[in-house]
XYZ file of C-alpha atoms in Angstrom:
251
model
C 93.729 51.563 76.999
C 95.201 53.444 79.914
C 92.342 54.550 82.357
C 94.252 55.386 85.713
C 93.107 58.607 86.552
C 95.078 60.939 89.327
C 93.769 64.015 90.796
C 96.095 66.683 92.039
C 96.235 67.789 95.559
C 98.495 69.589 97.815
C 100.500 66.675 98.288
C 101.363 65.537 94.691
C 100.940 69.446 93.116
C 104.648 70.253 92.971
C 105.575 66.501 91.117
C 102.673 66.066 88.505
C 102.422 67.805 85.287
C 99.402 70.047 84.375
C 98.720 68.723 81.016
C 98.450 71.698 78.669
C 102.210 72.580 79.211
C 104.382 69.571 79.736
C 108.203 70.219 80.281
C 110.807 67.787 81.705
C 113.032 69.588 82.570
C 113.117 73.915 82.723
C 109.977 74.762 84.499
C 107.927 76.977 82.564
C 106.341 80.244 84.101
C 103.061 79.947 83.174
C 102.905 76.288 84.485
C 104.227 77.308 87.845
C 101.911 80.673 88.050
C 99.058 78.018 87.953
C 100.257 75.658 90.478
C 100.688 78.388 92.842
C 97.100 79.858 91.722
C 96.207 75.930 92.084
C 97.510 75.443 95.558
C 95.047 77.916 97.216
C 92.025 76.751 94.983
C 92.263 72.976 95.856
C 91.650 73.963 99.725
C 88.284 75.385 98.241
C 87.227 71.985 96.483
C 88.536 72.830 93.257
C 88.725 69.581 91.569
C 92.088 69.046 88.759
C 91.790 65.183 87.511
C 93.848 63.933 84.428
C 94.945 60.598 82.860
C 97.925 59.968 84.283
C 100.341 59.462 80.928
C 102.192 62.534 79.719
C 99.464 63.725 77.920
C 96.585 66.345 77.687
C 93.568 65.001 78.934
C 92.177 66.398 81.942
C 88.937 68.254 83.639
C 88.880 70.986 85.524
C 86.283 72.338 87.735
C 85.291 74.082 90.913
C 82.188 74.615 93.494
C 80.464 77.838 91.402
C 80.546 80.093 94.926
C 84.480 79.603 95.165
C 84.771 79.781 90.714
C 86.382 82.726 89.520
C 84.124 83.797 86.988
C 80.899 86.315 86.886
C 78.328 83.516 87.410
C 75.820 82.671 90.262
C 74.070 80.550 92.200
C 73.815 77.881 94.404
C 75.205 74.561 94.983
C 76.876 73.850 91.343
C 79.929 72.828 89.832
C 81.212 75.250 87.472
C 83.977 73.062 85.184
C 86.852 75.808 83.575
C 87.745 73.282 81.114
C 87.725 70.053 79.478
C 90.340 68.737 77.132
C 91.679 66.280 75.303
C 93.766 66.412 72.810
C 96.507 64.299 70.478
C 96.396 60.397 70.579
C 94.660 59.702 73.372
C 91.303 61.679 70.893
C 88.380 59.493 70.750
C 89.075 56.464 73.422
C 86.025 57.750 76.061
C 87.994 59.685 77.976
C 86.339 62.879 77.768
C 83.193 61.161 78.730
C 84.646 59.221 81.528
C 86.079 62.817 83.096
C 82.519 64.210 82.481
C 80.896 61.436 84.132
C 82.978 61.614 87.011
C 82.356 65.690 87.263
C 78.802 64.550 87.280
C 78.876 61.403 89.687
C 80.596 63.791 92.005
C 78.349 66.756 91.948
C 75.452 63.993 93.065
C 77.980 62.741 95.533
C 78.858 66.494 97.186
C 74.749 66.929 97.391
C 75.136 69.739 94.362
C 71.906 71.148 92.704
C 74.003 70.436 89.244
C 76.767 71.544 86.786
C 77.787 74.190 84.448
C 79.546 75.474 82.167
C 80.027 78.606 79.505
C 79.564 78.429 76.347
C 78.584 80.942 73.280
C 76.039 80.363 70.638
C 79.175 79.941 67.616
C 81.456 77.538 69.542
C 84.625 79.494 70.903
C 87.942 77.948 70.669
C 89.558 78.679 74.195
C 85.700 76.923 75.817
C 85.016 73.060 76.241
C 83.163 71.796 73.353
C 79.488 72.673 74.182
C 78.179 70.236 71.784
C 79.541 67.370 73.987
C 78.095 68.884 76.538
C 74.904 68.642 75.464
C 74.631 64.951 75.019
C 74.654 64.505 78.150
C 71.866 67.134 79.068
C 73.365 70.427 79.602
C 70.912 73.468 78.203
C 71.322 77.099 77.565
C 69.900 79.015 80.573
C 71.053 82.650 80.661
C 72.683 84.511 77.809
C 74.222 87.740 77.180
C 73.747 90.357 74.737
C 76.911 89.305 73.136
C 75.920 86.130 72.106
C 77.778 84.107 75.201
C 75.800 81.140 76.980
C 75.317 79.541 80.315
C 75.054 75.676 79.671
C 73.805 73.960 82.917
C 73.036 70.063 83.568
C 70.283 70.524 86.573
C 69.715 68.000 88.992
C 66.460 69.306 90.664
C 65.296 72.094 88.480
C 67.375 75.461 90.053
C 69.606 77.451 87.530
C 72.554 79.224 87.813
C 72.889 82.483 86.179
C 75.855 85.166 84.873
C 76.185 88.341 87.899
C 74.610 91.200 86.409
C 77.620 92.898 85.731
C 78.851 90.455 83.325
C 75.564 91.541 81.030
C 77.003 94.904 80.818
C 80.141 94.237 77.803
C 81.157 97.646 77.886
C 83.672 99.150 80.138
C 84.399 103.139 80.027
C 87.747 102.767 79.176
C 88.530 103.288 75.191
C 91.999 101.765 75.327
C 92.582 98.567 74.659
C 91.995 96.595 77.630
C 92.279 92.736 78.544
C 91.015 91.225 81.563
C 93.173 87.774 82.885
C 94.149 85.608 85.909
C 96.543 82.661 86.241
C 93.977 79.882 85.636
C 95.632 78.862 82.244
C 99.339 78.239 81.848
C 99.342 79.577 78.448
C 98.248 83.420 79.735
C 101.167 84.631 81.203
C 103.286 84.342 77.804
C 100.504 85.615 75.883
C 100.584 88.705 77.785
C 104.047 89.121 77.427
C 103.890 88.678 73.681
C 100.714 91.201 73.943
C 102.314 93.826 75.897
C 105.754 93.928 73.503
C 103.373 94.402 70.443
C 101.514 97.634 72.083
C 104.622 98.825 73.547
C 106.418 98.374 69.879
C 103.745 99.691 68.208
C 102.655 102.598 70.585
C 99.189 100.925 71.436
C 97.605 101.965 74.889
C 96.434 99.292 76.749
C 95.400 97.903 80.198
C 96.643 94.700 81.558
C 94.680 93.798 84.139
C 95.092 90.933 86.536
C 91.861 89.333 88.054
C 93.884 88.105 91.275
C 90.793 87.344 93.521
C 87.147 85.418 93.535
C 85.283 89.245 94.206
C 87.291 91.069 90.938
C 85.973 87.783 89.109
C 82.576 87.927 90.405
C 81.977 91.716 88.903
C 83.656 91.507 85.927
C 81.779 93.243 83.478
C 81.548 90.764 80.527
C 81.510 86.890 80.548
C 85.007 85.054 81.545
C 86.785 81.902 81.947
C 90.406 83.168 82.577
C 90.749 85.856 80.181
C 88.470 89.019 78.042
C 89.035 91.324 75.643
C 87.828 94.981 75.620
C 88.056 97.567 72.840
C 86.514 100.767 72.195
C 84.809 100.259 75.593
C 83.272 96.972 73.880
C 83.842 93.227 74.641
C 85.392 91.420 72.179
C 86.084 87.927 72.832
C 86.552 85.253 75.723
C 89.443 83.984 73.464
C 93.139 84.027 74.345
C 94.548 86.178 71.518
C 97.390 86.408 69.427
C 99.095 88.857 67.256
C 96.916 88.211 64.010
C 93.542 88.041 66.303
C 94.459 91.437 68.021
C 95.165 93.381 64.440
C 91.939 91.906 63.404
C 90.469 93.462 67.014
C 91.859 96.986 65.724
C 90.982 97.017 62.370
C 87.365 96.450 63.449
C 87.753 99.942 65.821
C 89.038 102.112 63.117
């Protein structure tokens, strides 16, 4: 079983592969949109560590203060994502990237770890229940059902920013918040945008391109959100079929 790990940093960034998105040979947008929007984070301790086979198993995380999403506190981790996926499913690795996110947390001097997660497991989030074995808890929610998980080392908690309580927005139009965190979001909101331009849809686009727009968004968020009707939807990165279900629920 392979189990050489490599983490990315500024020197290897442009040469490795990001694992959810693996091309040879044409580069692929959304791939390099996150190695640019990777290449400022790793100066902030943002941590990317993956097997290194050409594969999709990796962690992802970040010191909470520098995270972009609409959580706070002091002195945590907050990890985006966790994945793996395809043949190299249920050899350990999952728990040896988890148990390095936590052996390094101890080693930086952090207070603990966390996480989001939703009280019906959401498909584009880490899998909470793994989570929980080893000793993350719920501590904040939201009206809309979404969940803090945290693993604490000496008792603090983080919490969500009060703004990301709120789920509604003013705006009645169709409106979807995103950054560049996740190399599948800039073709999704191409395909997005062609559907409410074909079909006469209004909608917002709006691109979360710095930590202080993340920090008041006004609903949970891990790289992407979904208004409608001035109500959040979903953390989920949508597609065709999901949106239509989004509309038919507003009519």
């Amino acid at each position: 079983m392979e189990t050489h790990f490599v983490n990315l940093t500024p020197d290897n960034l442009a040469d490795e592969h990001l694992c959810c998105i693996i091309r040879s040979k044409k580069p692929h947008p959304g791939v390099e949109a996150k190695r640019r929007w990777l290449a400022d984070r790793l100066k902030e301790g943002h941590v990317f560590r993956k097997l290194d086979v050409k594969g999709c198993v990796f962690i992802e995380y970040a010191p909470l203060e520098t995270a972009w999403v609409p959580i706070v506190g002091d002195h945590y981790l907050y990890i985006y994502c966790l994945w793996v996926t395809g043949d190299p499913k249920g050899c350990g690795y999952g728990r040896m990237l988890m148990e390095y996110c936590i052996n390094d947390a101890r080693t930086r001097g952090k207070s603990g770890i966390c996480m989001l997660g939703a009280q019906k497991q959401k498909a584009w989030l880490s899998d909470q229940s793994f989570a929980k074995k080893f000793g993350f808890q719920s501590v904040d929610t939201t009206p809309g059902g979404y969940e803090l998980l945290a693993l604490s080392f000496d008792g603090s908690t983080p919490s969500f920013a009060p703004s990301a309580k709120r789920e509604t927005i003013d705006n009645k139009e169709l409106t979807i918040y995103y950054d560049l965190q996740c190399p599948y979001i800039m073709q999704r909101i191409e395909i997005l945008q062609a559907y409410c331009a074909e079909k006469g849809l209004p909608a917002n686009f709006v691109l979360v391109d710095s930590l202080e727009k993340a920090k008041e968004l006004p609903c949970p968020f891990n790289n992407w959100a979904v208004f409608y009707q001035g109500k959040f939807e979903t953390v989920n990165q949508i597609d065709i079929p999901a949106l239509e279900r989004i509309l038919k629920k507003g009519v």
